[in-house]
């Protein structure tokens, strides 16, 4: 089976199983990320209680 056939059959299987929107959402999850997660995680600052409360207050406003 050629690459084009495999891709076509794969898309058809996804559409048949998930629908077009579900297929697109699934394919979006396959994007390759960038950066160094481990390094960035260790460099991230932990928010203070006040910063967290301020954030939750602004997010919860309608």
C-alpha positions as a LaTeX table, in Angstrom:
\begin{tabular}{lrrr}
\hline
Residue & $x$ (\AA) & $y$ (\AA) & $z$ (\AA) \\
\hline
Unk1 & 0.00 & 0.00 & 0.00 \\
Unk2 & 1.37 & 3.43 & $-0.94$ \\
Unk3 & 1.77 & 6.30 & 1.54 \\
Unk4 & $-1.10$ & 8.24 & $-0.08$ \\
Unk5 & $-3.43$ & 5.25 & 0.29 \\
Unk6 & $-2.47$ & 4.74 & 3.93 \\
Unk7 & $-3.10$ & 8.42 & 4.66 \\
Unk8 & $-6.45$ & 8.38 & 2.80 \\
Unk9 & $-7.59$ & 5.22 & 4.60 \\
Unk10 & $-6.45$ & 6.64 & 7.93 \\
Unk11 & $-8.41$ & 9.86 & 7.44 \\
Unk12 & $-11.47$ & 7.86 & 6.36 \\
Unk13 & $-11.22$ & 5.66 & 9.47 \\
Unk14 & $-10.94$ & 8.74 & 11.69 \\
Unk15 & $-13.91$ & 10.45 & 10.03 \\
Unk16 & $-15.98$ & 7.26 & 10.22 \\
Unk17 & $-15.15$ & 6.84 & 13.90 \\
Unk18 & $-15.02$ & 10.44 & 15.17 \\
Unk19 & $-16.75$ & 12.58 & 12.54 \\
Unk20 & $-15.03$ & 15.45 & 10.76 \\
Unk21 & $-14.82$ & 17.71 & 13.82 \\
Unk22 & $-13.55$ & 14.89 & 16.02 \\
Unk23 & $-10.93$ & 13.98 & 13.43 \\
Unk24 & $-9.70$ & 17.57 & 13.27 \\
Unk25 & $-9.54$ & 17.82 & 17.05 \\
Unk26 & $-7.59$ & 14.56 & 17.20 \\
Unk27 & $-5.12$ & 15.69 & 14.54 \\
Unk28 & $-4.56$ & 19.00 & 16.36 \\
Unk29 & $-3.35$ & 17.03 & 19.37 \\
Unk30 & $-0.59$ & 15.45 & 17.29 \\
Unk31 & 1.27 & 18.72 & 16.75 \\
Unk32 & 4.87 & 18.62 & 17.81 \\
Unk33 & 5.62 & 21.00 & 20.65 \\
Unk34 & 8.72 & 23.09 & 20.94 \\
Unk35 & 11.04 & 24.06 & 23.73 \\
Unk36 & 12.39 & 22.18 & 26.72 \\
Unk37 & 9.50 & 21.37 & 29.06 \\
Unk38 & 11.73 & 20.12 & 31.87 \\
Unk39 & 13.92 & 23.24 & 31.87 \\
Unk40 & 10.93 & 25.60 & 31.59 \\
Unk41 & 9.11 & 23.77 & 34.40 \\
Unk42 & 12.03 & 24.29 & 36.76 \\
Unk43 & 12.38 & 27.95 & 35.77 \\
Unk44 & 8.72 & 28.77 & 36.30 \\
Unk45 & 7.95 & 30.74 & 39.42 \\
Unk46 & 5.36 & 29.52 & 41.88 \\
Unk47 & 2.64 & 32.16 & 42.33 \\
Unk48 & 2.03 & 33.62 & 45.74 \\
Unk49 & $-1.36$ & 33.16 & 47.39 \\
Unk50 & $-2.28$ & 36.77 & 46.55 \\
Unk51 & $-1.32$ & 36.29 & 42.88 \\
Unk52 & $-3.38$ & 33.11 & 42.70 \\
Unk53 & $-6.40$ & 34.76 & 44.32 \\
Unk54 & $-6.11$ & 37.73 & 41.97 \\
Unk55 & $-5.90$ & 35.40 & 38.97 \\
Unk56 & $-8.93$ & 33.34 & 40.02 \\
Unk57 & $-10.89$ & 36.52 & 40.72 \\
Unk58 & $-10.22$ & 37.91 & 37.21 \\
Unk59 & $-10.92$ & 34.57 & 35.50 \\
Unk60 & $-14.21$ & 33.96 & 37.32 \\
Unk61 & $-15.74$ & 37.31 & 36.31 \\
Unk62 & $-18.57$ & 36.83 & 33.77 \\
\hline
\end{tabular}
